[in-house]
Each structure stands twice: as structure tokens, then as C-alpha cells.
């Protein structure tokens, strides 16, 4: 048995995984506003709720860049106190099992390629759409991390007057239309014309994001996850209209775009780090 942990901005999710199956899981509020020492103790306590003598290792997805070998995380998104934390060292000392850490979007993508929608593809890109835009890269069935697990952070690339993340995440709805993706989706499903047009515009931005993916990685498949991806039918039409303007039509012939159908895929991906 291994533990898979998804250290999100809202929740810490912990799962016991055995033979690629989650047999027990729990969720705890994120320690976002805690000071460093308090937040570390909180994480330890959260893990200890599901830890037992059968656990042989721990895999963790963290929203940050990090030193994989040393397990040091830097500038963790949504936990301001975590500027530089030797997380591997801290947790191995506490639980006496091997601990493996990677970027949270990489864990999502690894989960999809091992257990989910990405299984048929040797080369794919996973993209999470939520409070931000995260992504992970699979090349020849292997997760590509880059030097600091920062490979594939396409959301940070400049776009229009900001970045792709600004226009392809929840920021788009809150900043430009003073609403949320959830509210806009509920209205669009009731044929509210303004909400429908908001999603049409969002789809065009996502299409431009996919152009960047095609130019840089030319994958077989792109798999979307995250809360906003659940509204895929609302923006897929204009997304595809935009994608088709890509200057190399041959790149589109085999491209598959899929939506993650497993809300626990990041936990499974984190557990796969232990392999």
C-alpha cells in the first residue's frame, strides 16, 4: 500500500492506494493561512490519519517548482509560508518510509497516462483548468519534468495583455465578467445569451492555448482536468473553431482532446511516484 497526496489550494486530499485502487481517502482544509511550523504539523497530522504499518511509501503532488532529488519545494502556490521547505526530509523523518514529491499538474498528467484517459497515447499533454492553468508533459510514455518540474507551465506564457492563465482559468470569469465559472455555466445551460457568449469567448482563448501546445509538443492527445473542464460542452465548439486555424493541418488529423473522468486521478498519479 502507498499513500497518494494532493496538496491543493483548497484542500489536502489523502488516499490509500493498493493495486492501482483507492481503498480509502480523506480530505482536509488547506493550511493556506498558517505559519510554517503550524502548517507542517497540520500536514503531518493529516497524513497520519491514513498512515499505518502497511504503507510502504508516500507520493505527493505540490503546486510549486521543486528539487525532485532533494524533495525541496519552493514558493508553493496558495500556501504563502512555504517559500523553501525540505518536505521530503521532514516527512521521511516523521513516517520512516520513502517520500516522493512532484508538481501537482505533473501528478494529474501521470495519473491520466497510467490509469486514465491517457493510457492509449505515448505522447500527451495534461492540462488542469481551475483557479490557475497547470500542465504536464508525457513523452514516449515518460513524464518530462524539466530541471525544476517546471516543464509545460504554458499558463505563464504572455498572452494578449496578461498571460494564458489569466484568460484560461477562473480569473477570466472573475476579472472580466465579475462572475464565476460555475455561475456562468448554470446560466449558459439555461440559454442566458450573455453567459453563452462568455463561454464562447473562453473557448476561443482555450483554442489559442492549444495552439501553443501544438507548436511546442505536437502531442497525440490533450487531456483536460480541473473544475472548469466540467463545462467542456459549453466551450468546445469555439475551441475547435479556433484550433482549426492552426497553420499546419496535418498536426490536427490525429489530435485527440479528452476530458478527465476520474476526480481522484491526481491521487493515483501521486501514488505512481512511489513506483
mmCIF file of C-alpha atoms in Angstrom:
data_model
loop_
_atom_site.group_PDB
_atom_site.id
_atom_site.type_symbol
_atom_site.label_atom_id
_atom_site.label_comp_id
_atom_site.label_asym_id
_atom_site.label_seq_id
_atom_site.Cartn_x
_atom_site.Cartn_y
_atom_site.Cartn_z
ATOM 1 C CA UNK A 1 0.000 0.000 0.000
ATOM 2 C CA UNK A 2 1.121 3.578 -0.689
ATOM 3 C CA UNK A 3 -0.332 6.972 0.170
ATOM 4 C CA UNK A 4 -1.093 9.454 -2.590
ATOM 5 C CA UNK A 5 -1.461 13.087 -1.514
ATOM 6 C CA UNK A 6 -2.755 16.069 -3.461
ATOM 7 C CA UNK A 7 -1.776 19.296 -1.711
ATOM 8 C CA UNK A 8 -4.270 21.688 -3.281
ATOM 9 C CA UNK A 9 -5.043 25.321 -2.690
ATOM 10 C CA UNK A 10 -8.369 24.489 -1.041
ATOM 11 C CA UNK A 11 -7.876 21.011 0.375
ATOM 12 C CA UNK A 12 -5.281 18.404 1.288
ATOM 13 C CA UNK A 13 -6.506 15.116 -0.159
ATOM 14 C CA UNK A 14 -5.007 11.845 1.043
ATOM 15 C CA UNK A 15 -5.679 8.396 -0.380
ATOM 16 C CA UNK A 16 -4.622 4.860 0.464
ATOM 17 C CA UNK A 17 -3.826 3.130 -2.830
ATOM 18 C CA UNK A 18 -3.321 -0.582 -3.323
ATOM 19 C CA UNK A 19 -3.032 -2.303 -6.711
ATOM 20 C CA UNK A 20 -3.973 0.952 -8.507
ATOM 21 C CA UNK A 21 -7.175 1.225 -6.473
ATOM 22 C CA UNK A 22 -8.073 3.831 -3.865
ATOM 23 C CA UNK A 23 -9.307 1.896 -0.875
ATOM 24 C CA UNK A 24 -9.755 4.834 1.493
ATOM 25 C CA UNK A 25 -9.462 8.595 1.187
ATOM 26 C CA UNK A 26 -9.913 11.750 3.228
ATOM 27 C CA UNK A 27 -9.892 15.495 2.655
ATOM 28 C CA UNK A 28 -8.809 18.298 4.982
ATOM 29 C CA UNK A 29 -8.886 22.098 4.558
ATOM 30 C CA UNK A 30 -5.667 23.559 3.190
ATOM 31 C CA UNK A 31 -3.294 25.174 5.732
ATOM 32 C CA UNK A 32 -3.129 28.219 3.464
ATOM 33 C CA UNK A 33 -3.117 30.862 6.212
ATOM 34 C CA UNK A 34 -0.993 29.036 8.773
ATOM 35 C CA UNK A 35 2.582 29.931 9.692
ATOM 36 C CA UNK A 36 5.254 27.499 8.507
ATOM 37 C CA UNK A 37 5.681 25.346 11.627
ATOM 38 C CA UNK A 38 1.946 25.093 12.209
ATOM 39 C CA UNK A 39 1.243 24.141 8.590
ATOM 40 C CA UNK A 40 3.897 21.399 8.634
ATOM 41 C CA UNK A 41 2.402 19.878 11.783
ATOM 42 C CA UNK A 42 -1.041 20.122 10.229
ATOM 43 C CA UNK A 43 0.153 18.224 7.153
ATOM 44 C CA UNK A 44 1.772 15.542 9.307
ATOM 45 C CA UNK A 45 -1.447 15.110 11.271
ATOM 46 C CA UNK A 46 -3.498 14.894 8.078
ATOM 47 C CA UNK A 47 -1.235 12.175 6.700
ATOM 48 C CA UNK A 48 -1.181 10.263 9.991
ATOM 49 C CA UNK A 49 -4.960 9.766 9.805
ATOM 50 C CA UNK A 50 -4.477 7.311 6.935
ATOM 51 C CA UNK A 51 -0.939 6.122 7.642
ATOM 52 C CA UNK A 52 -0.365 2.640 9.041
ATOM 53 C CA UNK A 53 2.315 -0.059 9.082
ATOM 54 C CA UNK A 54 1.183 -1.336 5.670
ATOM 55 C CA UNK A 55 2.200 1.911 3.939
ATOM 56 C CA UNK A 56 5.456 1.420 2.021
ATOM 57 C CA UNK A 57 5.831 4.907 0.573
ATOM 58 C CA UNK A 58 4.245 8.328 0.110
ATOM 59 C CA UNK A 59 3.806 10.300 -3.118
ATOM 60 C CA UNK A 60 2.825 13.979 -3.003
ATOM 61 C CA UNK A 61 1.719 16.464 -5.643
ATOM 62 C CA UNK A 62 2.504 20.073 -4.692
ATOM 63 C CA UNK A 63 1.610 23.269 -6.614
ATOM 64 C CA UNK A 64 5.169 24.534 -6.923
ATOM 65 C CA UNK A 65 8.534 24.071 -8.558
ATOM 66 C CA UNK A 66 10.864 21.832 -6.633
ATOM 67 C CA UNK A 67 14.096 19.907 -6.415
ATOM 68 C CA UNK A 68 12.900 16.350 -7.030
ATOM 69 C CA UNK A 69 16.050 14.627 -5.800
ATOM 70 C CA UNK A 70 16.200 16.504 -2.503
ATOM 71 C CA UNK A 71 12.445 16.958 -2.169
ATOM 72 C CA UNK A 72 12.656 20.698 -1.545
ATOM 73 C CA UNK A 73 9.564 22.690 -2.550
ATOM 74 C CA UNK A 74 9.760 26.384 -3.373
ATOM 75 C CA UNK A 75 7.143 29.154 -3.334
ATOM 76 C CA UNK A 76 4.126 26.896 -3.008
ATOM 77 C CA UNK A 77 1.041 28.422 -4.594
ATOM 78 C CA UNK A 78 -1.705 29.246 -2.071
ATOM 79 C CA UNK A 79 0.494 28.498 0.972
ATOM 80 C CA UNK A 80 2.472 31.735 1.400
ATOM 81 C CA UNK A 81 4.583 30.431 4.298
ATOM 82 C CA UNK A 82 6.110 27.710 2.120
ATOM 83 C CA UNK A 83 8.952 29.622 0.493
ATOM 84 C CA UNK A 84 11.505 26.814 0.821
ATOM 85 C CA UNK A 85 10.526 23.620 2.590
ATOM 86 C CA UNK A 86 12.571 20.407 2.789
ATOM 87 C CA UNK A 87 9.392 18.391 2.617
ATOM 88 C CA UNK A 88 10.905 15.012 1.718
ATOM 89 C CA UNK A 89 13.345 15.183 4.626
ATOM 90 C CA UNK A 90 10.630 16.295 7.060
ATOM 91 C CA UNK A 91 8.147 13.574 6.129
ATOM 92 C CA UNK A 92 10.673 10.745 5.842
ATOM 93 C CA UNK A 93 11.886 11.593 9.324
ATOM 94 C CA UNK A 94 8.313 11.570 10.616
ATOM 95 C CA UNK A 95 6.978 8.414 8.921
ATOM 96 C CA UNK A 96 10.143 6.379 8.163
ATOM 97 C CA UNK A 97 9.099 5.472 4.609
ATOM 98 C CA UNK A 98 10.344 6.817 1.242
ATOM 99 C CA UNK A 99 8.662 10.061 0.156
ATOM 100 C CA UNK A 100 8.460 11.237 -3.471
ATOM 101 C CA UNK A 101 7.321 14.698 -4.491
ATOM 102 C CA UNK A 102 6.388 16.288 -7.791
ATOM 103 C CA UNK A 103 4.382 19.161 -9.195
ATOM 104 C CA UNK A 104 0.605 18.697 -8.804
ATOM 105 C CA UNK A 105 -0.145 19.108 -12.520
ATOM 106 C CA UNK A 106 2.530 16.522 -13.281
ATOM 107 C CA UNK A 107 0.767 14.153 -10.882
ATOM 108 C CA UNK A 108 -2.527 14.748 -12.668
ATOM 109 C CA UNK A 109 -0.878 14.006 -16.010
ATOM 110 C CA UNK A 110 0.966 10.948 -14.693
ATOM 111 C CA UNK A 111 -2.313 9.667 -13.290
ATOM 112 C CA UNK A 112 -4.035 10.060 -16.631
ATOM 113 C CA UNK A 113 -1.274 8.305 -18.575
ATOM 114 C CA UNK A 114 -1.063 5.386 -16.121
ATOM 115 C CA UNK A 115 -4.688 4.945 -15.107
ATOM 116 C CA UNK A 116 -6.973 7.210 -17.129
ATOM 117 C CA UNK A 117 -7.738 8.825 -20.456
ATOM 118 C CA UNK A 118 -4.075 8.992 -21.461
ATOM 119 C CA UNK A 119 -3.398 5.236 -21.440
ATOM 120 C CA UNK A 120 -3.650 4.802 -25.253
ATOM 121 C CA UNK A 121 -1.128 7.573 -26.018
ATOM 122 C CA UNK A 122 2.670 7.637 -25.925
ATOM 123 C CA UNK A 123 2.844 11.433 -26.213
ATOM 124 C CA UNK A 124 0.265 13.585 -24.497
ATOM 125 C CA UNK A 125 -0.260 16.776 -22.523
ATOM 126 C CA UNK A 126 -2.419 17.080 -19.425
ATOM 127 C CA UNK A 127 -3.911 20.494 -18.646
ATOM 128 C CA UNK A 128 -5.785 21.457 -15.488
ATOM 129 C CA UNK A 129 -8.232 24.358 -15.686
ATOM 130 C CA UNK A 130 -9.245 25.840 -12.346
ATOM 131 C CA UNK A 131 -8.001 28.680 -10.186
ATOM 132 C CA UNK A 132 -4.968 28.557 -12.471
ATOM 133 C CA UNK A 133 -3.725 26.658 -15.513
ATOM 134 C CA UNK A 134 -1.352 23.778 -14.887
ATOM 135 C CA UNK A 135 0.073 21.253 -17.296
ATOM 136 C CA UNK A 136 2.232 18.161 -17.502
ATOM 137 C CA UNK A 137 4.057 16.535 -20.397
ATOM 138 C CA UNK A 138 4.334 12.854 -21.326
ATOM 139 C CA UNK A 139 6.997 11.984 -23.932
ATOM 140 C CA UNK A 140 7.338 8.343 -25.000
ATOM 141 C CA UNK A 141 5.263 7.267 -22.001
ATOM 142 C CA UNK A 142 7.568 9.084 -19.580
ATOM 143 C CA UNK A 143 6.771 12.162 -17.502
ATOM 144 C CA UNK A 144 9.018 15.040 -18.558
ATOM 145 C CA UNK A 145 9.783 17.237 -15.561
ATOM 146 C CA UNK A 146 12.358 19.717 -16.766
ATOM 147 C CA UNK A 147 15.078 20.774 -14.340
ATOM 148 C CA UNK A 148 12.739 22.189 -11.679
ATOM 149 C CA UNK A 149 9.498 20.312 -12.516
ATOM 150 C CA UNK A 150 8.512 23.492 -14.342
ATOM 151 C CA UNK A 151 8.264 21.961 -17.819
ATOM 152 C CA UNK A 152 4.974 22.681 -19.540
ATOM 153 C CA UNK A 153 3.915 25.698 -17.489
ATOM 154 C CA UNK A 154 2.236 27.176 -20.535
ATOM 155 C CA UNK A 155 -0.221 29.132 -18.407
ATOM 156 C CA UNK A 156 2.587 31.556 -17.551
ATOM 157 C CA UNK A 157 3.343 32.415 -21.185
ATOM 158 C CA UNK A 158 2.402 36.028 -22.105
ATOM 159 C CA UNK A 159 -0.870 36.323 -23.995
ATOM 160 C CA UNK A 160 -2.736 39.487 -25.022
ATOM 161 C CA UNK A 161 -2.306 41.936 -22.121
ATOM 162 C CA UNK A 162 -1.595 39.263 -19.483
ATOM 163 C CA UNK A 163 -0.926 35.500 -19.617
ATOM 164 C CA UNK A 164 -2.761 32.413 -20.846
ATOM 165 C CA UNK A 165 -3.568 31.589 -17.238
ATOM 166 C CA UNK A 166 -5.400 34.888 -16.872
ATOM 167 C CA UNK A 167 -7.671 34.106 -19.828
ATOM 168 C CA UNK A 168 -7.982 30.315 -19.408
ATOM 169 C CA UNK A 169 -8.728 29.954 -15.688
ATOM 170 C CA UNK A 170 -11.276 31.207 -13.173
ATOM 171 C CA UNK A 171 -9.569 34.609 -13.415
ATOM 172 C CA UNK A 172 -11.206 35.104 -16.798
ATOM 173 C CA UNK A 173 -14.679 34.939 -15.276
ATOM 174 C CA UNK A 174 -13.995 36.926 -12.114
ATOM 175 C CA UNK A 175 -11.882 39.716 -13.609
ATOM 176 C CA UNK A 176 -13.646 40.271 -16.922
ATOM 177 C CA UNK A 177 -17.241 39.425 -16.024
ATOM 178 C CA UNK A 178 -17.441 39.580 -12.198
ATOM 179 C CA UNK A 179 -18.819 36.064 -12.017
ATOM 180 C CA UNK A 180 -17.572 32.526 -11.503
ATOM 181 C CA UNK A 181 -17.263 29.685 -13.937
ATOM 182 C CA UNK A 182 -19.935 27.798 -12.003
ATOM 183 C CA UNK A 183 -22.406 30.692 -12.139
ATOM 184 C CA UNK A 184 -21.715 31.296 -15.824
ATOM 185 C CA UNK A 185 -22.217 27.590 -16.564
ATOM 186 C CA UNK A 186 -25.552 27.465 -14.745
ATOM 187 C CA UNK A 187 -26.803 30.458 -16.701
ATOM 188 C CA UNK A 188 -25.484 29.192 -20.040
ATOM 189 C CA UNK A 189 -27.282 25.895 -19.536
ATOM 190 C CA UNK A 190 -30.492 27.943 -19.238
ATOM 191 C CA UNK A 191 -29.639 29.669 -22.542
ATOM 192 C CA UNK A 192 -28.721 33.005 -20.989
ATOM 193 C CA UNK A 193 -27.269 34.771 -24.049
ATOM 194 C CA UNK A 194 -24.594 36.725 -22.182
ATOM 195 C CA UNK A 195 -23.399 33.602 -20.368
ATOM 196 C CA UNK A 196 -23.341 31.655 -23.631
ATOM 197 C CA UNK A 197 -21.157 34.333 -25.206
ATOM 198 C CA UNK A 198 -18.825 34.326 -22.186
ATOM 199 C CA UNK A 199 -18.220 30.619 -22.725
ATOM 200 C CA UNK A 200 -17.807 31.144 -26.462
ATOM 201 C CA UNK A 201 -15.096 33.694 -25.753
ATOM 202 C CA UNK A 202 -13.485 31.380 -23.216
ATOM 203 C CA UNK A 203 -13.407 28.615 -25.822
ATOM 204 C CA UNK A 204 -11.524 30.844 -28.232
ATOM 205 C CA UNK A 205 -8.882 31.523 -25.574
ATOM 206 C CA UNK A 206 -8.573 27.790 -24.880
ATOM 207 C CA UNK A 207 -8.150 27.222 -28.610
ATOM 208 C CA UNK A 208 -5.241 29.669 -28.629
ATOM 209 C CA UNK A 209 -3.753 27.848 -25.637
ATOM 210 C CA UNK A 210 -3.920 24.610 -27.581
ATOM 211 C CA UNK A 211 -2.093 26.280 -30.477
ATOM 212 C CA UNK A 212 0.806 26.817 -28.063
ATOM 213 C CA UNK A 213 0.705 23.137 -27.072
ATOM 214 C CA UNK A 214 0.733 22.087 -30.721
ATOM 215 C CA UNK A 215 3.650 24.336 -31.593
ATOM 216 C CA UNK A 216 5.741 23.171 -28.644
ATOM 217 C CA UNK A 217 4.870 19.479 -28.167
ATOM 218 C CA UNK A 218 2.788 18.257 -31.132
ATOM 219 C CA UNK A 219 1.075 15.610 -28.944
ATOM 220 C CA UNK A 220 -1.272 12.804 -29.855
ATOM 221 C CA UNK A 221 -3.712 13.879 -27.165
ATOM 222 C CA UNK A 222 -4.561 16.674 -24.760
ATOM 223 C CA UNK A 223 -6.469 15.762 -21.605
ATOM 224 C CA UNK A 224 -8.238 18.446 -19.610
ATOM 225 C CA UNK A 225 -8.966 18.238 -15.905
ATOM 226 C CA UNK A 226 -9.981 20.653 -13.166
ATOM 227 C CA UNK A 227 -13.295 22.214 -12.265
ATOM 228 C CA UNK A 228 -13.679 24.328 -15.391
ATOM 229 C CA UNK A 229 -13.155 21.317 -17.648
ATOM 230 C CA UNK A 230 -16.508 20.004 -16.424
ATOM 231 C CA UNK A 231 -18.106 22.734 -18.553
ATOM 232 C CA UNK A 232 -16.381 21.458 -21.713
ATOM 233 C CA UNK A 233 -19.598 21.215 -23.788
ATOM 234 C CA UNK A 234 -20.100 24.957 -23.267
ATOM 235 C CA UNK A 235 -16.806 25.962 -24.868
ATOM 236 C CA UNK A 236 -15.778 23.061 -27.098
ATOM 237 C CA UNK A 237 -17.361 24.435 -30.291
ATOM 238 C CA UNK A 238 -15.480 27.743 -30.353
ATOM 239 C CA UNK A 239 -12.365 25.998 -29.051
ATOM 240 C CA UNK A 240 -12.331 23.705 -32.089
ATOM 241 C CA UNK A 241 -13.128 26.583 -34.438
ATOM 242 C CA UNK A 242 -10.014 28.333 -33.152
ATOM 243 C CA UNK A 243 -7.865 25.200 -33.194
ATOM 244 C CA UNK A 244 -8.659 24.647 -36.878
ATOM 245 C CA UNK A 245 -6.889 27.889 -37.769
ATOM 246 C CA UNK A 246 -3.600 26.209 -36.848
ATOM 247 C CA UNK A 247 -1.225 26.684 -39.799
ATOM 248 C CA UNK A 248 -0.236 23.009 -40.021
ATOM 249 C CA UNK A 249 -3.434 20.997 -40.638
ATOM 250 C CA UNK A 250 -1.528 17.710 -40.562
ATOM 251 C CA UNK A 251 -0.935 18.242 -36.842
ATOM 252 C CA UNK A 252 -4.690 18.207 -36.260
ATOM 253 C CA UNK A 253 -5.530 14.993 -38.105
ATOM 254 C CA UNK A 254 -4.712 12.686 -35.195
ATOM 255 C CA UNK A 255 -5.147 15.110 -32.304
ATOM 256 C CA UNK A 256 -7.477 13.839 -29.595
ATOM 257 C CA UNK A 257 -8.900 16.061 -26.867
ATOM 258 C CA UNK A 258 -10.320 14.265 -23.854
ATOM 259 C CA UNK A 259 -11.830 15.264 -20.510
ATOM 260 C CA UNK A 260 -10.702 13.534 -17.333
ATOM 261 C CA UNK A 261 -13.460 11.375 -15.876
ATOM 262 C CA UNK A 262 -11.808 10.471 -12.568
ATOM 263 C CA UNK A 263 -11.857 13.107 -9.798
ATOM 264 C CA UNK A 264 -9.176 11.135 -7.927
ATOM 265 C CA UNK A 265 -6.708 10.856 -10.793
ATOM 266 C CA UNK A 266 -4.201 13.228 -9.130
ATOM 267 C CA UNK A 267 -4.104 10.965 -6.055
ATOM 268 C CA UNK A 268 -3.394 7.970 -8.263
ATOM 269 C CA UNK A 269 -0.723 9.953 -10.096
ATOM 270 C CA UNK A 270 0.919 10.944 -6.825
ATOM 271 C CA UNK A 271 0.931 7.314 -5.732
ATOM 272 C CA UNK A 272 2.649 6.359 -9.006
ATOM 273 C CA UNK A 273 5.641 8.475 -7.966
ATOM 274 C CA UNK A 274 6.485 5.730 -5.480
ATOM 275 C CA UNK A 275 6.935 3.090 -8.206
#
